[in-house]
Every structure is written in structure tokens, then in C-alpha cells.
Amino acid sequence: MKARVYDSCEDYYFISEVLAIINIGYYEKYLVMDSKADNRLKLIDFLDKKVKTDSYGANVNIIDYFLPDNWISRKVKKKEDCNRLLDTADRDRYIFSFRGYEYFSDNLNIISDLILGKEVFSRDISFFNNLKSADIEGWSYLRSQNDIDDLMKRFHGFHDSVLVDASYTSGSYVDNDNAMYCMDTIRSMHMKFDSQWSDSIELVFSGVLDSRLKPAEDNYTSNLFDASIILKDEIIYFFTAYVKEVDENFNGTWIKSLEVRWRYV
């Protein structure tokens, strides 16, 4: 499971694999690793509790909900059955639920240290020596301006290209018992582009936040002259024309997502 994380103390965003989701009271905290802070581990509140509104925002935006096979889930109903996390007079904490890698359930001292404000780094934890990347083999990911520039160079800035097909998967469904599952746990957009200057490519936008599909009108052609890809606060924007800056009123096809990967087809 990958996520876009906002650290309100540092006032910036970063991308991380979710290592665990724990509840020690007043909803969940996410155990993540901040690559912008020397791979320091952090416990981040899922809910943005600093902003007082009718509904809380989220500090954690899930890119994908695909869980590793070695994740575990534990939940207790009574406080006396909880794992005692801290054994200090004024800072007792109890874990009411745990979902994540079993290593961190077996080594609760890591969680305790983070709650007490101690710095914990991945380099000091053996678990990370064998942690496999969540990236899918055979795909290139757009995580920096250099990644974007490389795609634009290889695909000639989308000049003389056309959108062949597009499809969206939400993750919501109704099962055979007519029970509805209405959480959009996938939110993925797939697009294929052909070009006169390059082999065809496919793009997958994960964690889609917003999108607009604008077909060509009857008196226009649909070939692209250029396109724009903008990375801002760990959000990727794709526009089927040149734009100087993010424009969510763009009169064309555009997508706002948390992750983009691409490959030749």
C-alpha cells in the first residue's frame, strides 16, 4: 500500500509505503517512512485534527490499497486485552487495532519511541534490508521533474499523438449477495496513446483525484499538438495541451492523480 502523506509539522508532502495502521485512540495513525528526511519513520494522524471544520480532512491519501501478503490484522474489544504500548505514569497508550507488517507488531518499542518523540530511521531497523519495492516491474514511474522530462522527450511531447482508449476503475461494486461496497479503493485511469513519432505508450494514473475527458467536436480533429505534465505537492497533473501552470478549469482532457506510471506497448 502506497500513500501521499502530509507532515503538518514540516509542512510538506512525501510518498511512502504504508508500514502499519494502528489505532491507539481517536482514530488511526499511519506508520510511514519519509524519504525527504533521511528515511525517518513517522506516525502520522490519518485525520487532519488541526483544522476545525464540520468534517476532518485527511493527512494520508491512499495511492493504492493493494496489501502485501505478509500483512496481518489484529483487533481487540476490551482495553484490558490490548497490548500495552507505553509503561509510563503519564503516557500510557494501548493498541486497539493493528494492521501492517508483523515485524512492527512484534517490535512495539519502535511505535513507543515514535510516540515519545524519538527519532527512528530505517537504516537502524533490519526489516528494511529485505523490504521489496511496491513498484510494478516493467513500468517507469513519474516521481520527479527528471522523470517527466524523460517521458516527454521519448514521446516527443505528445506531438502528433492521439488518445486511442481510456478506462476508469473505481473499486466499488455490488457482490452476488447484493451487498454494496462503495469505497473507491482503486481509482485508476488507463490511457493508451498512439504517435506518428514514437511507439505507442500506455499510462496508468493511480489514486485519481479528479479528471475530465473531452472528446473532439465534430468540426475538429483529435490529434494533439503537445501536452503538459506538472508535479506539485506530490500530485501529478496531465493536460492534453500546453499550460504554464495547473489549471483545473482547463477546457480539454486532464487528470489529477497521486501517481503515474507508463510503458511502451
PDB file of C-alpha atoms in Angstrom:
ATOM      1  CA  MET A   1       0.000   0.000   0.000  1.00  0.00           C
ATOM      2  CA  LYS A   2       1.391   3.387  -1.051  1.00  0.00           C
ATOM      3  CA  ALA A   3       0.242   6.801   0.077  1.00  0.00           C
ATOM      4  CA  ARG A   4       0.784  10.533  -0.271  1.00  0.00           C
ATOM      5  CA  VAL A   5       1.450  11.866   3.210  1.00  0.00           C
ATOM      6  CA  TYR A   6       1.257  15.387   4.608  1.00  0.00           C
ATOM      7  CA  ASP A   7       3.526  16.199   7.562  1.00  0.00           C
ATOM      8  CA  SER A   8       1.862  19.199   9.192  1.00  0.00           C
ATOM      9  CA  CYS A   9       4.877  19.835  11.435  1.00  0.00           C
ATOM     10  CA  GLU A  10       7.229  20.172   8.463  1.00  0.00           C
ATOM     11  CA  ASP A  11       4.523  21.499   6.099  1.00  0.00           C
ATOM     12  CA  TYR A  12       5.362  19.275   3.144  1.00  0.00           C
ATOM     13  CA  TYR A  13       4.181  16.156   1.325  1.00  0.00           C
ATOM     14  CA  PHE A  14       6.015  12.913   0.629  1.00  0.00           C
ATOM     15  CA  ILE A  15       5.274   9.488  -0.861  1.00  0.00           C
ATOM     16  CA  SER A  16       5.677   6.392   1.278  1.00  0.00           C
ATOM     17  CA  GLU A  17       4.900   2.735   1.564  1.00  0.00           C
ATOM     18  CA  VAL A  18       2.433   2.291   4.436  1.00  0.00           C
ATOM     19  CA  LEU A  19       4.127   0.079   7.013  1.00  0.00           C
ATOM     20  CA  ALA A  20       1.288  -0.189   9.518  1.00  0.00           C
ATOM     21  CA  ILE A  21      -2.034   1.354  10.515  1.00  0.00           C
ATOM     22  CA  ILE A  22      -2.620   1.473  14.259  1.00  0.00           C
ATOM     23  CA  ASN A  23      -5.371   2.791  16.499  1.00  0.00           C
ATOM     24  CA  ILE A  24      -4.308   3.969  19.939  1.00  0.00           C
ATOM     25  CA  GLY A  25      -7.400   6.116  20.402  1.00  0.00           C
ATOM     26  CA  TYR A  26      -9.125   8.931  18.465  1.00  0.00           C
ATOM     27  CA  TYR A  27      -8.847   7.142  15.134  1.00  0.00           C
ATOM     28  CA  GLU A  28      -5.895   5.766  13.213  1.00  0.00           C
ATOM     29  CA  LYS A  29      -2.246   6.644  12.796  1.00  0.00           C
ATOM     30  CA  TYR A  30      -0.162   5.571   9.797  1.00  0.00           C
ATOM     31  CA  LEU A  31       3.396   4.339  10.157  1.00  0.00           C
ATOM     32  CA  VAL A  32       5.317   5.669   7.164  1.00  0.00           C
ATOM     33  CA  MET A  33       8.868   6.448   6.039  1.00  0.00           C
ATOM     34  CA  ASP A  34       9.828   9.984   4.991  1.00  0.00           C
ATOM     35  CA  SER A  35      12.321   9.848   2.110  1.00  0.00           C
ATOM     36  CA  LYS A  36      12.757  13.630   2.374  1.00  0.00           C
ATOM     37  CA  ALA A  37      14.056  13.283   5.939  1.00  0.00           C
ATOM     38  CA  ASP A  38      16.745  10.624   5.528  1.00  0.00           C
ATOM     39  CA  ASN A  39      14.158   7.799   5.579  1.00  0.00           C
ATOM     40  CA  ARG A  40      12.953   8.694   9.041  1.00  0.00           C
ATOM     41  CA  LEU A  41       9.948   6.764  10.346  1.00  0.00           C
ATOM     42  CA  LYS A  42       6.904   8.796  11.336  1.00  0.00           C
ATOM     43  CA  LEU A  43       3.476   8.212  12.855  1.00  0.00           C
ATOM     44  CA  ILE A  44       1.007  10.420  11.002  1.00  0.00           C
ATOM     45  CA  ASP A  45      -2.599  11.012  12.043  1.00  0.00           C
ATOM     46  CA  PHE A  46      -4.936   9.988   9.242  1.00  0.00           C
ATOM     47  CA  LEU A  47      -7.312  12.804  10.152  1.00  0.00           C
ATOM     48  CA  ASP A  48      -6.186  16.421   9.996  1.00  0.00           C
ATOM     49  CA  LYS A  49      -7.184  17.366  13.539  1.00  0.00           C
ATOM     50  CA  LYS A  50      -5.594  20.819  13.422  1.00  0.00           C
ATOM     51  CA  VAL A  51      -8.245  22.248  11.111  1.00  0.00           C
ATOM     52  CA  LYS A  52     -11.520  22.745  12.972  1.00  0.00           C
ATOM     53  CA  THR A  53     -14.350  22.243  10.477  1.00  0.00           C
ATOM     54  CA  ASP A  54     -17.555  20.238  10.288  1.00  0.00           C
ATOM     55  CA  SER A  55     -15.573  17.353   8.804  1.00  0.00           C
ATOM     56  CA  TYR A  56     -11.901  16.495   9.067  1.00  0.00           C
ATOM     57  CA  GLY A  57      -9.596  16.429   6.096  1.00  0.00           C
ATOM     58  CA  ALA A  58      -7.048  13.656   5.573  1.00  0.00           C
ATOM     59  CA  ASN A  59      -3.284  13.812   6.043  1.00  0.00           C
ATOM     60  CA  VAL A  60      -2.940  10.495   4.199  1.00  0.00           C
ATOM     61  CA  ASN A  61      -4.162   9.961   0.633  1.00  0.00           C
ATOM     62  CA  ILE A  62      -4.018   6.328  -0.452  1.00  0.00           C
ATOM     63  CA  ILE A  63      -2.479   5.746  -3.886  1.00  0.00           C
ATOM     64  CA  ASP A  64      -3.364   2.064  -3.968  1.00  0.00           C
ATOM     65  CA  TYR A  65      -4.965  -0.327  -1.491  1.00  0.00           C
ATOM     66  CA  PHE A  66      -3.091  -3.446  -2.571  1.00  0.00           C
ATOM     67  CA  LEU A  67      -1.831  -5.065   0.626  1.00  0.00           C
ATOM     68  CA  PRO A  68       1.284  -7.251   0.805  1.00  0.00           C
ATOM     69  CA  ASP A  69       0.687 -10.921   1.501  1.00  0.00           C
ATOM     70  CA  ASN A  70       2.566 -10.677   4.798  1.00  0.00           C
ATOM     71  CA  TRP A  71       0.344  -8.009   6.354  1.00  0.00           C
ATOM     72  CA  ILE A  72      -1.538  -9.019   9.496  1.00  0.00           C
ATOM     73  CA  SER A  73      -4.652  -7.633  11.185  1.00  0.00           C
ATOM     74  CA  ARG A  74      -5.364  -7.648  14.919  1.00  0.00           C
ATOM     75  CA  LYS A  75      -8.234  -6.040  16.823  1.00  0.00           C
ATOM     76  CA  VAL A  76      -9.374  -6.195  20.436  1.00  0.00           C
ATOM     77  CA  LYS A  77     -12.687  -5.256  22.040  1.00  0.00           C
ATOM     78  CA  LYS A  78     -11.648  -4.643  25.656  1.00  0.00           C
ATOM     79  CA  LYS A  79      -8.976  -2.281  26.927  1.00  0.00           C
ATOM     80  CA  GLU A  80      -7.622  -4.903  29.311  1.00  0.00           C
ATOM     81  CA  ASP A  81      -6.945  -7.173  26.336  1.00  0.00           C
ATOM     82  CA  CYS A  82      -4.915  -4.534  24.471  1.00  0.00           C
ATOM     83  CA  ASN A  83      -1.198  -4.610  24.039  1.00  0.00           C
ATOM     84  CA  ARG A  84       0.233  -2.089  26.464  1.00  0.00           C
ATOM     85  CA  LEU A  85       2.384   0.199  24.374  1.00  0.00           C
ATOM     86  CA  LEU A  86       3.912   2.577  26.900  1.00  0.00           C
ATOM     87  CA  ASP A  87       4.545   1.908  30.554  1.00  0.00           C
ATOM     88  CA  THR A  88       4.944   5.389  31.980  1.00  0.00           C
ATOM     89  CA  ALA A  89       2.793   7.106  34.578  1.00  0.00           C
ATOM     90  CA  ASP A  90       1.534   9.893  32.336  1.00  0.00           C
ATOM     91  CA  ARG A  91       1.765   8.429  28.840  1.00  0.00           C
ATOM     92  CA  ASP A  92       0.033   5.057  28.893  1.00  0.00           C
ATOM     93  CA  ARG A  93      -1.085   4.015  25.428  1.00  0.00           C
ATOM     94  CA  TYR A  94      -2.893   0.912  24.259  1.00  0.00           C
ATOM     95  CA  ILE A  95      -3.161  -0.540  20.766  1.00  0.00           C
ATOM     96  CA  PHE A  96      -6.819  -1.184  19.981  1.00  0.00           C
ATOM     97  CA  SER A  97      -6.158  -2.346  16.424  1.00  0.00           C
ATOM     98  CA  PHE A  98      -3.141  -3.079  14.249  1.00  0.00           C
ATOM     99  CA  ARG A  99      -2.879  -3.679  10.518  1.00  0.00           C
ATOM    100  CA  GLY A 100       0.506  -3.900   8.902  1.00  0.00           C
ATOM    101  CA  TYR A 101       3.754  -5.792   8.680  1.00  0.00           C
ATOM    102  CA  GLU A 102       4.037  -8.288  11.532  1.00  0.00           C
ATOM    103  CA  TYR A 103       7.566  -7.081  12.299  1.00  0.00           C
ATOM    104  CA  PHE A 104       6.214  -3.857  13.793  1.00  0.00           C
ATOM    105  CA  SER A 105       3.621  -5.717  15.862  1.00  0.00           C
ATOM    106  CA  ASP A 106       6.422  -7.849  17.269  1.00  0.00           C
ATOM    107  CA  ASN A 107       8.608  -4.790  17.907  1.00  0.00           C
ATOM    108  CA  LEU A 108       6.278  -2.312  19.583  1.00  0.00           C
ATOM    109  CA  ASN A 109       9.237  -0.441  21.037  1.00  0.00           C
ATOM    110  CA  ILE A 110       9.531   1.248  17.630  1.00  0.00           C
ATOM    111  CA  ILE A 111       5.989   2.598  17.939  1.00  0.00           C
ATOM    112  CA  SER A 112       6.667   3.607  21.555  1.00  0.00           C
ATOM    113  CA  ASP A 113       9.779   5.538  20.580  1.00  0.00           C
ATOM    114  CA  LEU A 114       7.873   7.433  17.895  1.00  0.00           C
ATOM    115  CA  ILE A 115       5.072   8.376  20.285  1.00  0.00           C
ATOM    116  CA  LEU A 116       7.650   9.638  22.779  1.00  0.00           C
ATOM    117  CA  GLY A 117       9.135  11.857  20.075  1.00  0.00           C
ATOM    118  CA  LYS A 118      12.334   9.904  19.494  1.00  0.00           C
ATOM    119  CA  GLU A 119      13.903   9.808  16.038  1.00  0.00           C
ATOM    120  CA  VAL A 120      13.827   6.407  14.341  1.00  0.00           C
ATOM    121  CA  PHE A 121      15.494   5.748  10.974  1.00  0.00           C
ATOM    122  CA  SER A 122      15.086   2.840   8.592  1.00  0.00           C
ATOM    123  CA  ARG A 123      18.840   2.273   8.453  1.00  0.00           C
ATOM    124  CA  ASP A 124      18.743   1.103  12.073  1.00  0.00           C
ATOM    125  CA  ILE A 125      15.988  -1.489  11.510  1.00  0.00           C
ATOM    126  CA  SER A 126      16.774  -4.876   9.962  1.00  0.00           C
ATOM    127  CA  PHE A 127      13.268  -5.171   8.465  1.00  0.00           C
ATOM    128  CA  PHE A 128      14.152  -2.715   5.718  1.00  0.00           C
ATOM    129  CA  ASN A 129      17.052  -4.835   4.455  1.00  0.00           C
ATOM    130  CA  ASN A 130      14.546  -7.198   2.823  1.00  0.00           C
ATOM    131  CA  LEU A 131      11.635  -4.863   2.072  1.00  0.00           C
ATOM    132  CA  LYS A 132      10.682  -5.233  -1.581  1.00  0.00           C
ATOM    133  CA  SER A 133       9.652  -2.296  -3.703  1.00  0.00           C
ATOM    134  CA  ALA A 134       5.914  -1.904  -4.267  1.00  0.00           C
ATOM    135  CA  ASP A 135       6.596  -0.717  -7.833  1.00  0.00           C
ATOM    136  CA  ILE A 136       5.447  -2.962 -10.672  1.00  0.00           C
ATOM    137  CA  GLU A 137       8.248  -4.325 -12.845  1.00  0.00           C
ATOM    138  CA  GLY A 138       8.369  -3.151 -16.443  1.00  0.00           C
ATOM    139  CA  TRP A 139       6.914   0.278 -15.723  1.00  0.00           C
ATOM    140  CA  SER A 140       8.529   3.701 -15.384  1.00  0.00           C
ATOM    141  CA  TYR A 141       7.151   5.998 -12.683  1.00  0.00           C
ATOM    142  CA  LEU A 142       6.843   9.788 -12.786  1.00  0.00           C
ATOM    143  CA  ARG A 143       8.166  10.892  -9.405  1.00  0.00           C
ATOM    144  CA  SER A 144      10.367  13.837 -10.303  1.00  0.00           C
ATOM    145  CA  GLN A 145      10.763  16.515 -12.929  1.00  0.00           C
ATOM    146  CA  ASN A 146      13.544  14.442 -14.490  1.00  0.00           C
ATOM    147  CA  ASP A 147      11.133  11.511 -14.880  1.00  0.00           C
ATOM    148  CA  ILE A 148       8.600  13.802 -16.547  1.00  0.00           C
ATOM    149  CA  ASP A 149      11.218  15.314 -18.849  1.00  0.00           C
ATOM    150  CA  ASP A 150      12.371  11.833 -19.872  1.00  0.00           C
ATOM    151  CA  LEU A 151       8.849  10.752 -20.857  1.00  0.00           C
ATOM    152  CA  MET A 152       8.213  13.981 -22.748  1.00  0.00           C
ATOM    153  CA  LYS A 153      11.484  13.547 -24.637  1.00  0.00           C
ATOM    154  CA  ARG A 154      10.827   9.909 -25.517  1.00  0.00           C
ATOM    155  CA  PHE A 155       7.248  10.585 -26.623  1.00  0.00           C
ATOM    156  CA  HIS A 156       8.120  13.862 -28.356  1.00  0.00           C
ATOM    157  CA  GLY A 157       5.985  15.951 -26.056  1.00  0.00           C
ATOM    158  CA  PHE A 158       2.858  14.082 -27.247  1.00  0.00           C
ATOM    159  CA  HIS A 159       3.160  15.948 -30.564  1.00  0.00           C
ATOM    160  CA  ASP A 160       1.155  14.251 -33.354  1.00  0.00           C
ATOM    161  CA  SER A 161      -0.312  11.743 -30.934  1.00  0.00           C
ATOM    162  CA  VAL A 162      -3.885  10.600 -30.343  1.00  0.00           C
ATOM    163  CA  LEU A 163      -5.719   9.128 -27.380  1.00  0.00           C
ATOM    164  CA  VAL A 164      -6.758   5.642 -28.515  1.00  0.00           C
ATOM    165  CA  ASP A 165      -8.695   4.485 -25.474  1.00  0.00           C
ATOM    166  CA  ALA A 166      -9.332   5.331 -21.836  1.00  0.00           C
ATOM    167  CA  SER A 167     -10.916   3.390 -18.989  1.00  0.00           C
ATOM    168  CA  TYR A 168     -11.532   4.028 -15.296  1.00  0.00           C
ATOM    169  CA  THR A 169     -11.781   1.538 -12.433  1.00  0.00           C
ATOM    170  CA  SER A 170     -13.240   2.767  -9.146  1.00  0.00           C
ATOM    171  CA  GLY A 171     -13.001  -0.255  -6.864  1.00  0.00           C
ATOM    172  CA  SER A 172     -16.665  -0.061  -5.828  1.00  0.00           C
ATOM    173  CA  TYR A 173     -19.057  -2.914  -6.637  1.00  0.00           C
ATOM    174  CA  VAL A 174     -22.159  -4.902  -5.640  1.00  0.00           C
ATOM    175  CA  ASP A 175     -21.467  -8.556  -4.822  1.00  0.00           C
ATOM    176  CA  ASN A 176     -23.514 -11.678  -5.561  1.00  0.00           C
ATOM    177  CA  ASP A 177     -25.472 -11.223  -2.326  1.00  0.00           C
ATOM    178  CA  ASN A 178     -26.487  -7.710  -3.430  1.00  0.00           C
ATOM    179  CA  ALA A 179     -24.279  -6.115  -0.773  1.00  0.00           C
ATOM    180  CA  MET A 180     -22.794  -2.814  -1.879  1.00  0.00           C
ATOM    181  CA  TYR A 181     -19.134  -1.921  -1.400  1.00  0.00           C
ATOM    182  CA  CYS A 182     -18.968   1.785  -2.160  1.00  0.00           C
ATOM    183  CA  MET A 183     -15.415   2.734  -1.219  1.00  0.00           C
ATOM    184  CA  ASP A 184     -13.373   3.741  -4.264  1.00  0.00           C
ATOM    185  CA  THR A 185     -10.312   1.733  -3.295  1.00  0.00           C
ATOM    186  CA  ILE A 186      -8.730   1.643  -6.766  1.00  0.00           C
ATOM    187  CA  ARG A 187      -9.441   4.969  -8.558  1.00  0.00           C
ATOM    188  CA  SER A 188      -7.279   4.089 -11.553  1.00  0.00           C
ATOM    189  CA  MET A 189      -7.371   5.567 -15.069  1.00  0.00           C
ATOM    190  CA  HIS A 190      -5.762   3.738 -18.003  1.00  0.00           C
ATOM    191  CA  MET A 191      -4.932   5.518 -21.262  1.00  0.00           C
ATOM    192  CA  LYS A 192      -3.254   4.441 -24.489  1.00  0.00           C
ATOM    193  CA  PHE A 193      -1.698   6.904 -26.926  1.00  0.00           C
ATOM    194  CA  ASP A 194      -0.516   6.305 -30.493  1.00  0.00           C
ATOM    195  CA  SER A 195       2.020   8.610 -32.111  1.00  0.00           C
ATOM    196  CA  GLN A 196       3.496   9.247 -35.552  1.00  0.00           C
ATOM    197  CA  TRP A 197       6.900   9.822 -33.939  1.00  0.00           C
ATOM    198  CA  SER A 198       7.127   7.033 -31.379  1.00  0.00           C
ATOM    199  CA  ASP A 199       5.935   3.585 -30.397  1.00  0.00           C
ATOM    200  CA  SER A 200       2.606   3.608 -28.598  1.00  0.00           C
ATOM    201  CA  ILE A 201       2.554   4.095 -24.842  1.00  0.00           C
ATOM    202  CA  GLU A 202       0.113   3.356 -22.078  1.00  0.00           C
ATOM    203  CA  LEU A 203      -0.297   5.499 -18.988  1.00  0.00           C
ATOM    204  CA  VAL A 204      -1.845   4.411 -15.704  1.00  0.00           C
ATOM    205  CA  PHE A 205      -2.976   7.119 -13.300  1.00  0.00           C
ATOM    206  CA  SER A 206      -3.357   5.741  -9.758  1.00  0.00           C
ATOM    207  CA  GLY A 207      -5.186   7.487  -6.955  1.00  0.00           C
ATOM    208  CA  VAL A 208      -7.204   9.668  -9.327  1.00  0.00           C
ATOM    209  CA  LEU A 209      -8.491  12.782  -7.549  1.00  0.00           C
ATOM    210  CA  ASP A 210     -10.199  14.488 -10.466  1.00  0.00           C
ATOM    211  CA  SER A 211     -10.483  14.086 -14.232  1.00  0.00           C
ATOM    212  CA  ARG A 212     -12.207  15.357 -17.333  1.00  0.00           C
ATOM    213  CA  LEU A 213     -12.496  13.595 -20.676  1.00  0.00           C
ATOM    214  CA  LYS A 214     -13.199  15.961 -23.574  1.00  0.00           C
ATOM    215  CA  PRO A 215     -13.695  14.319 -26.990  1.00  0.00           C
ATOM    216  CA  ALA A 216     -13.030  16.316 -30.133  1.00  0.00           C
ATOM    217  CA  GLU A 217     -16.018  18.181 -31.520  1.00  0.00           C
ATOM    218  CA  ASP A 218     -17.416  17.295 -34.950  1.00  0.00           C
ATOM    219  CA  ASN A 219     -15.618  20.151 -36.680  1.00  0.00           C
ATOM    220  CA  TYR A 220     -12.222  19.461 -35.046  1.00  0.00           C
ATOM    221  CA  THR A 221      -9.564  16.753 -35.219  1.00  0.00           C
ATOM    222  CA  SER A 222      -8.397  14.946 -32.086  1.00  0.00           C
ATOM    223  CA  ASN A 223      -4.631  14.850 -32.675  1.00  0.00           C
ATOM    224  CA  LEU A 224      -2.543  16.546 -30.004  1.00  0.00           C
ATOM    225  CA  PHE A 225      -0.069  19.304 -30.734  1.00  0.00           C
ATOM    226  CA  ASP A 226       1.511  18.991 -27.291  1.00  0.00           C
ATOM    227  CA  ALA A 227       0.719  18.134 -23.667  1.00  0.00           C
ATOM    228  CA  SER A 228       1.769  19.152 -20.166  1.00  0.00           C
ATOM    229  CA  ILE A 229       2.639  17.141 -17.072  1.00  0.00           C
ATOM    230  CA  ILE A 230       3.043  19.085 -13.822  1.00  0.00           C
ATOM    231  CA  LEU A 231       4.195  17.761 -10.438  1.00  0.00           C
ATOM    232  CA  LYS A 232       3.025  19.846  -7.470  1.00  0.00           C
ATOM    233  CA  ASP A 233       2.912  18.798  -3.811  1.00  0.00           C
ATOM    234  CA  GLU A 234       3.276  15.139  -4.846  1.00  0.00           C
ATOM    235  CA  ILE A 235       0.224  15.396  -7.125  1.00  0.00           C
ATOM    236  CA  ILE A 236       0.625  14.856 -10.873  1.00  0.00           C
ATOM    237  CA  TYR A 237      -1.475  16.814 -13.360  1.00  0.00           C
ATOM    238  CA  PHE A 238      -1.778  15.800 -17.018  1.00  0.00           C
ATOM    239  CA  PHE A 239      -3.207  18.151 -19.668  1.00  0.00           C
ATOM    240  CA  THR A 240      -3.693  17.444 -23.382  1.00  0.00           C
ATOM    241  CA  ALA A 241      -2.257  20.850 -24.324  1.00  0.00           C
ATOM    242  CA  TYR A 242       0.480  23.184 -23.167  1.00  0.00           C
ATOM    243  CA  VAL A 243      -0.289  25.027 -19.921  1.00  0.00           C
ATOM    244  CA  LYS A 244       2.076  27.203 -17.888  1.00  0.00           C
ATOM    245  CA  GLU A 245       0.594  26.169 -14.548  1.00  0.00           C
ATOM    246  CA  VAL A 246      -2.079  23.953 -13.039  1.00  0.00           C
ATOM    247  CA  ASP A 247      -5.490  24.883 -14.435  1.00  0.00           C
ATOM    248  CA  GLU A 248      -8.407  22.881 -13.036  1.00  0.00           C
ATOM    249  CA  ASN A 249     -10.754  24.760 -15.374  1.00  0.00           C
ATOM    250  CA  PHE A 250      -8.841  23.515 -18.419  1.00  0.00           C
ATOM    251  CA  ASN A 251     -11.155  23.109 -21.427  1.00  0.00           C
ATOM    252  CA  GLY A 252      -9.832  19.757 -22.560  1.00  0.00           C
ATOM    253  CA  THR A 253      -8.885  16.341 -21.221  1.00  0.00           C
ATOM    254  CA  TRP A 254      -6.980  16.489 -17.951  1.00  0.00           C
ATOM    255  CA  ILE A 255      -6.282  14.247 -14.961  1.00  0.00           C
ATOM    256  CA  LYS A 256      -5.229  14.916 -11.372  1.00  0.00           C
ATOM    257  CA  SER A 257      -3.725  11.869  -9.654  1.00  0.00           C
ATOM    258  CA  LEU A 258      -1.317  10.751  -6.961  1.00  0.00           C
ATOM    259  CA  GLU A 259       0.843   8.517  -9.163  1.00  0.00           C
ATOM    260  CA  VAL A 260       1.551   7.924 -12.851  1.00  0.00           C
ATOM    261  CA  ARG A 261       3.385   5.057 -14.471  1.00  0.00           C
ATOM    262  CA  TRP A 262       3.977   4.399 -18.174  1.00  0.00           C
ATOM    263  CA  ARG A 263       5.463   1.914 -20.634  1.00  0.00           C
ATOM    264  CA  TYR A 264       5.737   1.253 -24.349  1.00  0.00           C
ATOM    265  CA  VAL A 265       3.202  -1.138 -25.878  1.00  0.00           C
TER     266      VAL A 265
END
